[in-house]
Amino acid sequence: MAHDMVDLCWKLSVCFFCCQVVSGRVKQEARYVAAVYEHESILSPNPTALIDRQSALELMGRNLDIYDQQVAAAARQGAQIIVFPEDGIHGFNFTRRSIYPYLDFVPHSDSVKWNPCREKYLFSDTEVLQRLSCMALKNKIFLVANLGTKQPCEHTDPHCPRDGRYQFNTNVVFNDAGTLVATYRKHNLYFEYAFDTPPEPDYKLFDTPFAGKFGMFTCFDILFFEPAVNLIRQYNVKQIVYPTAWMNQLPLLSAVEFQQAFATAFSVNILSANIHHPTLGMTGSGIYTPVKSFIYHNMESYGGKLIVAEIPVTSADYKTNLEHNERFRENVHHSCTTFTSTSGDDQVCFTEGQEAPGKVSEKGNEQSPPLFYAEMMYDNFTFVPVWAEKGELQVCANTLCCYLNYKRDVLTDELYALGVFDGLHTVNGIYYVQACALVKCGGLSFSTCGQEVTHATALIDFQLWGNMSTPYIFPLLLTSGITLDFADHMGWKNNHYFLSKNRTSNGLLTAALYGRWYEKD
């Protein structure tokens, strides 16, 4: 009952936000300059080997030398804050024992005020923190980095590991004077056997003079309620720093695709820094607002990439877009009949004369398209092919029905399909997903639908909607070359969430409603 009330409140708050009409001229918004650095880290040739602290510091020092250069470059371009990726300093694939020489000690208490650059001998084993602090101080910039940390514990602590210490995947934040102002310990570890999960989720904020308060979380955290969603809801955070080491998985979870969807879904700015290792599928960083992004995705070349951009503290553009969204809904749904979906009481609103979804609207062809099944994102999706130049389709699984109204600019020799999944994802993580997805298939056979595809030519007008059971919907819109596009309209109507676009800017790869039903994880 409590979760139902929370979801109802969330839907009402989203509806109130989405339905407000902004009248008159929009006031000029405050802005700030942000930087993120996608780093090709120098890795240990044998991360499972046991080495001494000095050898670990030498390897990390080579990565920190690059950080030092990039902080200075960002500061010269006016950046007020810079974010570095997860695992960028020490690398990955360690064991619990082999990572130990790479770990710094960091006090996690908010009551400790410490400037490692100025107070180098206050704590031992803090060489990495000292260098980061000095970079922030020297360049007068807020700095966010990720490193491994250690914290001794007593065996009276029921969570204390057998070796008498916690080892955490940790984000640290230094202000422009070099003072350590926040630490965050990653909660949702992704096969990171060298690290411990903190006993309780961290909700960590830090204040800045240029954009107010920021929140933070790391990589895999973005897919879960704790702490990412709860942080944003409890503290009304509008700025997020997000170090990540994300392995891209098309068609629904490439880095830039989902980072943008998260920014749009929660109306937040995200400063995201990914690691750069194309052979491992790792690239994709950006500075995201709800309606605009500055991104980098490069699977072809090597080396790091600095992104610097000026963004609004809160997006006036998003408010204006929502005004158009409200007018759209008033016009399109002014006069309509209703169609009752197969899930029961939910209704979809259609304009007069429009067919119920499930038939292909193609001259001379009233035959329903065949259902087929294919694996996508390691899940068994139910699909219908999108064959015609234009049409209306429906596909259902469990309680979820997805609907598509589409028109292609030109009928190309490319197969698309509308897919639905409503179930528990169980590979490389366990979490419940509701998804409605229009995707380009890898070839012309049904078995290729769900494969990873990076290029497309079809320009498509579409309306996609579904009777989602969760209020947490992430709108995905990915186009050829792993570029981003933005919906013209999106939101809730008659218990359905919709996403619409008139003619994508490039060939369409993915248009999807990716719902996370957190209570069913």
Coordinates of C-alpha atoms in Angstrom, one line a residue:
M1 CA 0.0 0.0 0.0
A2 CA 2.9 2.4 0.9
H3 CA 4.6 1.7 -2.5
D4 CA 1.2 2.3 -4.3
M5 CA 0.9 5.7 -2.6
V6 CA 4.5 6.6 -3.4
D7 CA 3.9 5.7 -7.1
L8 CA 0.6 7.6 -7.1
C9 CA 2.3 10.7 -5.7
W10 CA 5.1 10.3 -8.2
K11 CA 2.7 10.1 -11.1
L12 CA 0.8 13.1 -9.8
S13 CA 4.0 15.1 -9.4
V14 CA 5.1 14.2 -12.9
C15 CA 1.7 15.0 -14.3
F16 CA 1.6 18.4 -12.4
F17 CA 5.1 19.2 -13.7
C18 CA 4.4 18.0 -17.3
C19 CA 1.0 19.7 -17.6
Q20 CA 1.9 23.2 -16.4
V21 CA 1.8 25.8 -19.2
V22 CA 4.5 28.4 -19.1
S23 CA 3.1 31.7 -20.2
G24 CA 4.9 34.8 -21.2
R25 CA 8.6 35.2 -21.8
V26 CA 10.9 32.7 -20.0
K27 CA 13.3 34.4 -17.6
Q28 CA 17.0 34.0 -18.4
E29 CA 18.4 31.0 -16.4
A30 CA 21.6 30.8 -14.5
R31 CA 24.3 28.8 -16.2
Y32 CA 27.5 27.1 -15.4
V33 CA 30.4 25.5 -17.3
A34 CA 31.0 21.8 -16.7
A35 CA 33.6 19.3 -18.0
V36 CA 33.8 15.6 -18.1
Y37 CA 36.8 13.5 -19.3
E38 CA 36.6 10.1 -21.0
H39 CA 39.8 8.5 -19.9
E40 CA 41.7 5.7 -21.6
S41 CA 43.3 4.4 -18.4
I42 CA 46.7 2.9 -18.2
L43 CA 46.0 -0.6 -16.8
S44 CA 48.0 -3.1 -14.8
P45 CA 49.2 -5.9 -17.2
N46 CA 48.4 -8.4 -14.5
P47 CA 45.7 -7.0 -12.0
T48 CA 45.5 -10.3 -10.1
A49 CA 49.3 -10.2 -9.2
L50 CA 50.3 -9.1 -5.7
I51 CA 52.5 -5.9 -5.8
D52 CA 53.7 -3.4 -3.2
R53 CA 52.3 0.0 -2.5
Q54 CA 55.1 1.9 -4.3
S55 CA 54.5 -0.1 -7.6
A56 CA 50.8 0.6 -7.3
L57 CA 51.4 4.3 -6.8
E58 CA 53.7 4.4 -9.9
L59 CA 51.0 3.0 -12.1
M60 CA 48.3 5.3 -10.6
G61 CA 50.6 8.2 -11.0
R62 CA 50.7 7.8 -14.7
N63 CA 46.9 8.1 -14.9
L64 CA 47.0 11.0 -12.5
D65 CA 49.5 12.8 -14.7
I66 CA 46.9 12.7 -17.5
Y67 CA 44.2 13.9 -15.0
D68 CA 46.4 16.8 -14.1
Q69 CA 46.7 17.9 -17.7
Q70 CA 43.0 17.6 -18.3
V71 CA 42.0 19.6 -15.2
A72 CA 44.3 22.4 -16.4
A73 CA 42.8 22.2 -19.9
A74 CA 39.2 22.3 -18.6
A75 CA 40.0 25.3 -16.3
R76 CA 41.5 27.2 -19.2
Q77 CA 38.1 26.8 -20.9
G78 CA 36.3 28.2 -17.9
A79 CA 35.1 24.9 -16.4
Q80 CA 33.9 25.2 -12.8
I81 CA 33.6 21.4 -12.2
I82 CA 35.2 18.4 -13.8
V83 CA 34.2 14.7 -13.5
F84 CA 36.5 11.7 -14.1
P85 CA 35.4 8.1 -14.8
E86 CA 35.0 5.1 -12.5
D87 CA 38.1 2.9 -12.3
G88 CA 40.1 5.6 -14.2
I89 CA 43.0 5.8 -11.7
H90 CA 43.5 2.1 -10.7
G91 CA 41.8 0.0 -13.4
F92 CA 39.8 -3.1 -12.9
N93 CA 39.7 -7.0 -12.7
F94 CA 41.5 -7.1 -9.4
T95 CA 41.0 -9.7 -6.6
R96 CA 40.3 -8.5 -3.1
R97 CA 43.9 -9.1 -2.1
S98 CA 45.5 -7.7 -5.3
I99 CA 43.7 -4.4 -5.2
Y100 CA 44.8 -3.6 -1.6
P101 CA 48.1 -1.7 -2.5
Y102 CA 46.0 0.6 -4.7
L103 CA 43.6 1.6 -1.9
D104 CA 43.7 5.0 -0.2
F105 CA 42.3 5.7 3.2
V106 CA 39.5 8.2 3.2
P107 CA 37.5 9.4 6.2
H108 CA 33.8 8.9 5.4
S109 CA 32.5 11.1 8.2
D110 CA 30.9 14.3 7.2
S111 CA 32.3 15.9 10.4
V112 CA 35.9 15.6 9.1
K113 CA 37.0 18.8 7.3
W114 CA 40.2 18.0 5.5
N115 CA 42.3 19.5 2.7
P116 CA 44.7 16.7 1.6
C117 CA 46.9 19.1 -0.4
R118 CA 47.5 21.4 2.6
E119 CA 47.4 18.7 5.3
K120 CA 49.3 15.8 3.7
Y121 CA 50.3 14.0 6.9
L122 CA 46.9 14.0 8.7
F123 CA 46.2 10.5 7.5
S124 CA 48.5 7.8 6.0
D125 CA 48.0 6.1 2.6
T126 CA 46.4 9.2 1.0
E127 CA 48.8 9.9 -1.8
V128 CA 46.1 9.7 -4.5
L129 CA 43.8 12.0 -2.6
Q130 CA 46.6 14.5 -2.1
R131 CA 47.2 14.7 -5.8
L132 CA 43.6 15.2 -6.6
S133 CA 43.2 17.8 -3.9
C134 CA 46.2 19.8 -5.3
M135 CA 44.7 19.7 -8.8
A136 CA 41.5 21.2 -7.6
L137 CA 43.3 23.8 -5.5
K138 CA 45.8 24.8 -8.3
N139 CA 43.1 25.2 -10.9
K140 CA 40.4 26.5 -8.6
I141 CA 37.9 24.0 -9.8
F142 CA 35.5 21.4 -8.2
L143 CA 36.9 17.9 -9.0
V144 CA 35.1 14.6 -8.9
A145 CA 37.1 11.4 -9.2
N146 CA 36.7 7.7 -8.4
L147 CA 39.2 5.5 -6.6
G148 CA 39.5 2.4 -4.4
T149 CA 39.4 3.1 -0.6
K150 CA 39.9 1.2 2.6
Q151 CA 38.4 1.5 6.0
P152 CA 39.3 -0.6 9.0
C153 CA 36.5 -2.2 11.0
E154 CA 36.1 -4.1 14.2
H155 CA 34.9 -7.7 14.4
T156 CA 32.1 -6.4 16.7
D157 CA 30.7 -4.9 13.5
P158 CA 28.4 -7.7 12.1
H159 CA 29.2 -6.5 8.6
C160 CA 33.0 -6.4 9.0
P161 CA 34.8 -8.6 6.5
R162 CA 37.1 -11.4 7.8
D163 CA 40.2 -9.4 6.9
G164 CA 39.2 -6.6 9.2
R165 CA 38.7 -3.9 6.7
Y166 CA 36.1 -2.6 4.2
Q167 CA 37.2 -2.0 0.6
F168 CA 34.9 0.4 -1.3
N169 CA 34.5 1.7 -4.8
T170 CA 34.5 5.4 -3.9
N171 CA 33.7 8.8 -5.5
V172 CA 35.4 11.8 -3.9
V173 CA 34.7 15.4 -4.4
F174 CA 37.0 18.4 -3.8
N175 CA 35.9 22.0 -3.9
D176 CA 37.9 24.7 -5.6
A177 CA 40.1 25.2 -2.6
G178 CA 41.1 21.5 -2.6
T179 CA 39.0 20.6 0.5
L180 CA 37.3 17.1 0.5
V181 CA 33.6 17.9 0.6
A182 CA 31.9 14.6 -0.1
T183 CA 32.5 10.9 -0.5
Y184 CA 30.2 8.3 -2.0
R185 CA 30.6 4.5 -1.8
K186 CA 29.1 2.6 -4.7
H187 CA 26.1 0.5 -3.7
N188 CA 25.3 -1.7 -6.7
L189 CA 28.5 -3.4 -7.6
Y190 CA 28.9 -5.1 -11.0
F191 CA 30.9 -8.2 -10.5
E192 CA 33.4 -6.2 -8.5
Y193 CA 34.7 -8.9 -6.2
A194 CA 37.5 -6.6 -4.8
F195 CA 35.0 -4.3 -3.2
D196 CA 32.3 -4.4 -0.4
T197 CA 28.8 -3.1 -0.6
P198 CA 28.3 -0.5 2.1
P199 CA 25.9 -1.6 4.9
E200 CA 23.5 1.2 4.0
P201 CA 23.1 3.3 0.8
D202 CA 24.9 6.6 0.8
Y203 CA 22.9 9.7 -0.1
K204 CA 25.7 12.2 -0.6
L205 CA 25.3 15.8 -1.6
F206 CA 27.7 18.7 -2.0
D207 CA 27.0 22.4 -2.5
T208 CA 28.5 24.7 -5.1
P209 CA 28.3 28.5 -5.5
F210 CA 27.5 28.1 -9.3
A211 CA 24.7 25.5 -9.4
G212 CA 23.6 24.7 -5.9
K213 CA 23.6 21.2 -4.6
F214 CA 24.8 18.1 -6.6
G215 CA 24.1 14.5 -5.9
M216 CA 26.2 11.5 -7.1
F217 CA 26.2 7.8 -7.8
T218 CA 28.2 5.4 -9.8
C219 CA 27.7 3.3 -13.0
F220 CA 25.4 0.3 -12.3
D221 CA 23.6 2.4 -9.6
I222 CA 21.7 4.2 -12.3
L223 CA 19.5 1.1 -13.0
F224 CA 18.2 0.8 -9.4
F225 CA 15.9 2.7 -7.0
E226 CA 18.6 2.8 -4.3
P227 CA 20.3 5.1 -4.1
A228 CA 19.9 7.0 -7.4
V229 CA 16.1 7.5 -7.6
N230 CA 15.7 7.9 -3.9
L231 CA 18.4 10.5 -3.8
I232 CA 16.7 12.6 -6.5
R233 CA 13.3 12.3 -4.9
Q234 CA 14.3 12.9 -1.3
Y235 CA 16.6 15.8 -1.8
N236 CA 15.1 17.3 -5.0
V237 CA 18.5 17.2 -6.7
K238 CA 18.8 18.8 -10.1
Q239 CA 22.6 18.2 -10.8
I240 CA 24.2 14.8 -10.8
V241 CA 27.8 13.8 -11.2
Y242 CA 28.2 10.3 -12.5
P243 CA 31.5 8.4 -12.8
T244 CA 31.0 5.2 -14.8
A245 CA 32.8 2.3 -16.5
W246 CA 29.9 1.3 -18.7
M247 CA 30.0 -1.5 -21.3
N248 CA 27.6 -0.6 -24.1
Q249 CA 24.8 -2.9 -24.9
L250 CA 22.6 -2.1 -27.8
P251 CA 19.8 -1.6 -28.6
L252 CA 18.6 -0.4 -25.2
L253 CA 21.5 0.2 -22.9
S254 CA 24.2 2.1 -24.7
A255 CA 25.9 4.6 -22.3
V256 CA 24.9 7.9 -24.0
E257 CA 21.4 6.5 -24.8
F258 CA 20.5 5.7 -21.2
Q259 CA 22.3 8.6 -19.6
Q260 CA 20.2 11.0 -21.7
A261 CA 17.0 9.0 -20.9
F262 CA 17.7 9.3 -17.2
A263 CA 18.3 13.1 -17.5
T264 CA 15.0 13.5 -19.4
A265 CA 13.0 11.2 -17.1
F266 CA 14.0 13.0 -13.9
S267 CA 14.5 16.5 -15.4
V268 CA 18.1 16.7 -14.1
N269 CA 21.5 17.6 -15.5
I270 CA 24.0 14.7 -15.6
L271 CA 27.7 15.1 -15.9
S272 CA 28.8 11.6 -16.9
A273 CA 32.4 10.4 -17.4
N274 CA 33.0 7.0 -18.9
I275 CA 36.2 5.0 -19.3
H276 CA 37.5 4.6 -22.8
H277 CA 38.4 1.0 -23.8
P278 CA 36.7 0.3 -27.2
T279 CA 37.9 -3.3 -27.3
L280 CA 35.8 -3.9 -24.1
G281 CA 32.8 -1.9 -25.5
M282 CA 33.5 0.9 -23.1
T283 CA 32.9 4.5 -24.4
G284 CA 30.1 7.1 -24.0
S285 CA 30.4 10.2 -21.9
G286 CA 28.5 13.4 -21.9
I287 CA 27.0 16.5 -20.3
Y288 CA 23.2 16.1 -20.4
T289 CA 20.3 18.4 -19.8
P290 CA 16.7 17.1 -20.1
V291 CA 16.6 18.4 -23.7
K292 CA 20.1 18.8 -25.0
S293 CA 23.4 16.9 -24.8
F294 CA 27.1 17.2 -25.5
I295 CA 28.3 13.6 -26.0
Y296 CA 31.2 11.5 -27.0
H297 CA 30.9 7.9 -28.3
N298 CA 33.8 6.5 -30.2
M299 CA 34.5 2.8 -30.8
E300 CA 37.1 3.4 -33.5
S301 CA 40.0 5.4 -32.0
Y302 CA 42.0 5.4 -28.8
G303 CA 42.9 8.2 -26.4
G304 CA 40.9 10.3 -24.0
K305 CA 38.4 13.0 -24.7
L306 CA 37.6 16.2 -22.8
I307 CA 34.1 17.6 -23.1
V308 CA 33.4 21.2 -21.9
A309 CA 30.0 22.8 -22.1
E310 CA 27.9 25.6 -20.6
I311 CA 24.5 24.4 -19.5
P312 CA 21.6 26.0 -17.6
V313 CA 21.2 25.2 -13.9
T314 CA 17.6 24.4 -14.6
S315 CA 16.3 24.0 -18.1
A316 CA 14.0 26.7 -19.3
D317 CA 13.9 24.9 -22.7
Y318 CA 12.4 21.8 -21.0
K319 CA 9.6 23.9 -19.5
T320 CA 8.9 25.4 -23.0
N321 CA 8.9 21.9 -24.5
L322 CA 6.3 20.8 -21.9
E323 CA 4.1 23.7 -22.9
H324 CA 4.1 22.3 -26.4
N325 CA 3.5 18.9 -25.0
E326 CA 0.3 20.1 -23.2
R327 CA -1.0 21.8 -26.4
F328 CA -0.3 18.6 -28.4
R329 CA -2.4 16.5 -26.0
E330 CA -5.2 19.0 -26.1
N331 CA -5.3 19.0 -29.9
V332 CA -4.7 15.3 -30.6
H333 CA -7.1 14.0 -28.0
H334 CA -9.8 16.6 -28.2
S335 CA -12.2 14.3 -30.1
C336 CA -11.6 10.6 -29.9
T337 CA -13.0 7.1 -29.5
T338 CA -11.5 4.6 -27.1
F339 CA -10.0 1.2 -27.4
T340 CA -9.9 -1.2 -24.4
S341 CA -6.6 -3.0 -24.3
T342 CA -6.1 -6.7 -23.6
S343 CA -4.9 -5.9 -20.1
G344 CA -8.4 -5.0 -18.8
D345 CA -9.5 -1.5 -17.8
D346 CA -6.8 0.6 -19.4
Q347 CA -7.8 2.7 -22.4
V348 CA -6.0 4.3 -25.3
C349 CA -7.4 7.3 -27.0
F350 CA -7.5 7.4 -30.8
T351 CA -8.7 10.1 -33.2
E352 CA -12.0 9.4 -35.0
G353 CA -11.7 6.9 -37.8
Q354 CA -8.5 5.4 -36.6
E355 CA -8.3 1.6 -36.4
A356 CA -7.5 -0.1 -33.1
P357 CA -3.8 -1.2 -33.2
G358 CA -3.1 -4.8 -34.3
K359 CA -3.7 -4.4 -38.0
V360 CA -1.3 -3.2 -40.6
S361 CA -2.7 -0.1 -42.3
E362 CA -1.5 -0.8 -45.8
K363 CA -3.7 -0.5 -48.9
G364 CA -5.0 -3.9 -49.9
N365 CA -3.7 -5.6 -46.9
E366 CA -5.8 -6.1 -43.8
Q367 CA -3.9 -9.2 -42.5
S368 CA -2.4 -9.0 -39.0
P369 CA 1.4 -9.3 -39.0
P370 CA 2.9 -12.4 -37.5
L371 CA 4.1 -12.6 -33.9
F372 CA 7.6 -13.9 -33.4
Y373 CA 10.1 -14.2 -30.6
A374 CA 13.7 -13.2 -30.4
E375 CA 16.3 -12.6 -27.7
M376 CA 17.1 -8.9 -27.1
M377 CA 19.2 -7.7 -24.1
Y378 CA 19.3 -11.4 -23.0
D379 CA 15.5 -11.3 -22.6
N380 CA 12.8 -13.1 -24.6
F381 CA 10.9 -10.3 -26.4
T382 CA 7.7 -10.7 -28.3
F383 CA 7.8 -8.9 -31.7
V384 CA 5.7 -7.9 -34.7
P385 CA 7.5 -6.9 -37.9
V386 CA 7.2 -3.3 -39.1
W387 CA 7.0 -4.0 -42.8
A388 CA 4.8 -1.3 -44.4
E389 CA 5.5 2.3 -45.3
K390 CA 2.9 3.2 -42.6
G391 CA 0.7 1.5 -40.2
E392 CA -0.6 0.8 -36.7
L393 CA 0.6 -2.1 -34.7
Q394 CA 0.0 -3.7 -31.3
V395 CA 2.0 -6.4 -29.4
C396 CA 1.4 -7.6 -25.8
A397 CA 3.2 -9.7 -23.2
N398 CA 1.9 -10.4 -19.7
T399 CA 0.2 -7.2 -18.5
L400 CA 2.0 -4.9 -21.0
C401 CA 0.6 -3.9 -24.4
C402 CA 2.6 -1.7 -26.7
Y403 CA 1.2 0.3 -29.6
L404 CA 2.8 2.0 -32.6
N405 CA 1.5 4.4 -35.2
Y406 CA 4.2 5.0 -37.8
K407 CA 5.1 6.4 -41.2
R408 CA 8.4 6.0 -43.0
D409 CA 9.8 8.9 -45.1
V410 CA 10.9 6.4 -47.7
L411 CA 10.5 2.6 -47.6
T412 CA 14.1 1.4 -47.3
D413 CA 15.5 -2.2 -47.4
E414 CA 15.6 -2.4 -43.6
L415 CA 13.6 -4.6 -41.3
Y416 CA 12.2 -3.0 -38.1
A417 CA 10.2 -4.6 -35.4
L418 CA 8.0 -3.6 -32.5
G419 CA 8.9 -5.6 -29.4
V420 CA 7.5 -6.0 -25.8
F421 CA 9.0 -7.4 -22.7
D422 CA 7.4 -7.5 -19.2
G423 CA 9.4 -9.6 -16.8
L424 CA 12.5 -10.1 -14.6
H425 CA 15.8 -9.6 -16.3
T426 CA 18.3 -12.1 -14.9
V427 CA 21.5 -11.9 -16.8
N428 CA 24.4 -9.6 -15.5
G429 CA 22.0 -8.3 -12.8
I430 CA 18.5 -9.0 -11.6
Y431 CA 15.9 -6.3 -12.2
Y432 CA 12.3 -6.1 -13.5
V433 CA 11.8 -4.4 -16.8
Q434 CA 8.7 -3.3 -18.8
A435 CA 9.8 -2.3 -22.3
C436 CA 8.1 -1.2 -25.5
A437 CA 10.7 -0.9 -28.2
L438 CA 10.8 -0.1 -31.9
V439 CA 14.2 -1.4 -33.2
K440 CA 16.1 -1.8 -36.4
C441 CA 17.0 -5.5 -36.9
G442 CA 20.4 -6.7 -37.8
G443 CA 19.3 -8.1 -41.1
L444 CA 16.1 -9.1 -43.0
S445 CA 15.3 -12.2 -41.0
F446 CA 13.3 -12.2 -37.8
S447 CA 16.1 -13.9 -35.9
T448 CA 18.3 -10.7 -36.3
C449 CA 15.8 -8.5 -34.4
G450 CA 17.4 -7.6 -31.1
Q451 CA 20.9 -7.7 -32.4
E452 CA 23.3 -4.8 -31.9
V453 CA 23.1 -2.4 -34.8
T454 CA 24.9 0.9 -35.2
H455 CA 23.8 2.3 -38.5
A456 CA 20.4 2.9 -40.2
T457 CA 18.9 5.1 -42.9
A458 CA 15.1 5.0 -42.3
L459 CA 13.6 8.3 -41.2
I460 CA 10.4 7.5 -39.3
D461 CA 7.5 9.5 -37.9
F462 CA 6.0 7.6 -35.0
Q463 CA 3.9 7.6 -31.9
L464 CA 4.8 4.8 -29.4
W465 CA 2.8 4.1 -26.3
G466 CA 2.1 1.4 -23.7
N467 CA 0.0 0.7 -20.6
M468 CA 3.0 0.8 -18.3
S469 CA 2.5 -0.4 -14.7
T470 CA 5.4 1.6 -13.3
P471 CA 5.8 5.4 -13.2
Y472 CA 9.5 5.2 -13.9
I473 CA 9.8 5.3 -17.7
F474 CA 13.1 6.1 -19.5
P475 CA 12.5 7.4 -23.0
L476 CA 15.1 6.1 -25.4
L477 CA 15.7 7.6 -28.9
L478 CA 18.9 6.5 -30.6
T479 CA 19.8 7.2 -34.2
S480 CA 22.5 6.1 -36.7
G481 CA 26.1 6.3 -35.6
I482 CA 25.1 6.2 -31.9
T483 CA 23.7 9.7 -32.0
L484 CA 20.8 11.1 -29.9
D485 CA 17.5 12.5 -30.9
F486 CA 14.8 14.0 -28.8
A487 CA 11.1 13.3 -28.7
D488 CA 8.7 16.0 -29.8
H489 CA 6.2 15.0 -27.1
M490 CA 6.0 12.5 -24.2
G491 CA 4.0 11.9 -21.1
W492 CA 1.0 10.2 -19.5
K493 CA -2.4 10.0 -21.1
N494 CA -5.3 7.7 -20.0
N495 CA -2.9 5.5 -17.9
H496 CA -0.6 5.1 -20.9
Y497 CA 2.9 6.6 -21.4
F498 CA 3.6 7.9 -24.9
L499 CA 6.5 9.1 -27.0
S500 CA 6.2 10.7 -30.3
K501 CA 8.6 12.1 -33.0
N502 CA 8.0 13.7 -36.4
R503 CA 10.8 12.5 -38.6
T504 CA 14.0 11.5 -36.8
S505 CA 17.1 13.5 -37.5
N506 CA 19.1 10.4 -38.7
G507 CA 18.2 6.8 -39.5
L508 CA 16.4 5.3 -36.5
L509 CA 18.1 2.6 -34.4
T510 CA 15.9 2.6 -31.3
A511 CA 12.8 4.3 -30.0
A512 CA 11.7 2.8 -26.7
L513 CA 9.9 3.2 -23.4
Y514 CA 12.2 1.5 -20.9
G515 CA 10.3 1.0 -17.7
R516 CA 11.8 0.0 -14.4
W517 CA 9.4 -1.7 -11.9
Y518 CA 11.6 -1.4 -8.9
E519 CA 9.2 -3.1 -6.4
K520 CA 9.4 -6.3 -8.4
D521 CA 13.2 -6.6 -8.5

